[in-house]
Amino acid sequence: PYVVVSNHQSSLDLLGMMEVLPDRCVPIAKRELLYMGAVGVACWLGGIIFIDRKRTQDAISVMAEAAHTMLSQDVS
C-alpha cells in the first residue's frame, strides 16, 4: 500500500489523476470540491471520498472508515 499526495493547480487536476492512477486506488479530496458544479458531480460519480477539513474529528472518522474498507477490499 502507498499514499500519493498531489499538489494540484486546479480542481480539474483531480479528474486527470483518476485516469492516471491504478484502478485499485481510492482518491480522497476536500469536501469543497463536491460543490463545484460539474467537477463536483464528476468527482462524486468517480467514487472520490470527500472529507471536511474544518471538522477534524469527522475527517478522521471518514478516513478511518475508508482505511478499513480499503484493507478489507485490498485496495491502495
Coordinates of C-alpha atoms in Angstrom, one line a residue:
P1 CA 0.0 0.0 0.0
Y2 CA 1.1 3.6 -0.6
V3 CA -0.2 7.2 -0.4
V4 CA 0.0 9.6 -3.3
V5 CA -0.2 13.3 -2.3
S6 CA -0.9 15.7 -5.1
N7 CA -0.2 19.4 -5.1
H8 CA -2.7 20.2 -7.8
Q9 CA -3.1 23.5 -9.7
S10 CA -6.8 23.4 -10.3
S11 CA -9.9 21.3 -9.4
L12 CA -9.6 19.6 -12.9
D13 CA -6.3 18.0 -11.9
L14 CA -8.1 15.5 -9.7
L15 CA -10.1 14.3 -12.7
G16 CA -6.9 13.8 -14.6
M17 CA -5.3 11.9 -11.8
M18 CA -8.3 9.5 -11.8
E19 CA -7.2 8.4 -15.3
V20 CA -3.6 8.1 -14.4
L21 CA -3.8 6.2 -11.1
P22 CA -4.3 2.5 -10.9
D23 CA -7.9 1.2 -10.7
R24 CA -7.4 0.0 -7.2
C25 CA -6.7 3.4 -5.8
V26 CA -9.1 5.3 -3.6
P27 CA -9.0 9.1 -4.1
I28 CA -9.7 11.4 -1.2
A29 CA -10.5 15.2 -1.7
K30 CA -11.6 18.1 0.3
R31 CA -15.4 18.5 0.6
E32 CA -15.4 21.9 -1.1
L33 CA -14.8 20.2 -4.4
L34 CA -18.2 18.5 -4.1
Y35 CA -19.9 21.9 -4.6
M36 CA -18.0 23.0 -7.7
G37 CA -20.8 22.2 -10.3
A38 CA -19.9 19.7 -13.0
V39 CA -16.5 19.0 -11.5
G40 CA -18.1 18.0 -8.1
V41 CA -20.6 15.8 -9.8
A42 CA -17.9 14.1 -11.8
C43 CA -15.7 13.6 -8.7
W44 CA -18.7 12.1 -6.8
L45 CA -19.6 9.8 -9.7
G46 CA -15.9 8.8 -9.9
G47 CA -16.0 7.5 -6.3
I48 CA -13.9 10.1 -4.6
I49 CA -14.2 10.2 -0.8
F50 CA -14.8 13.7 0.4
I51 CA -13.5 14.9 3.8
D52 CA -14.4 18.1 5.6
R53 CA -11.1 19.6 6.7
K54 CA -12.8 22.1 9.1
R55 CA -14.3 19.2 11.2
T56 CA -11.2 17.3 12.2
Q57 CA -13.0 14.5 14.0
D58 CA -15.4 13.9 11.1
A59 CA -12.5 13.8 8.7
I60 CA -10.6 11.4 10.8
S61 CA -13.6 9.1 11.1
V62 CA -14.2 9.2 7.4
M63 CA -10.6 8.3 6.7
A64 CA -10.6 5.6 9.3
E65 CA -13.7 4.0 7.7
A66 CA -12.1 4.3 4.2
A67 CA -9.0 2.7 5.5
H68 CA -11.0 -0.2 7.0
T69 CA -12.8 -0.7 3.7
M70 CA -9.5 -0.4 1.7
L71 CA -7.9 -3.1 3.9
S72 CA -10.9 -5.5 3.5
Q73 CA -11.1 -4.9 -0.3
D74 CA -7.2 -4.9 -0.8
V75 CA -7.0 -1.5 -2.5
S76 CA -4.5 1.3 -2.1

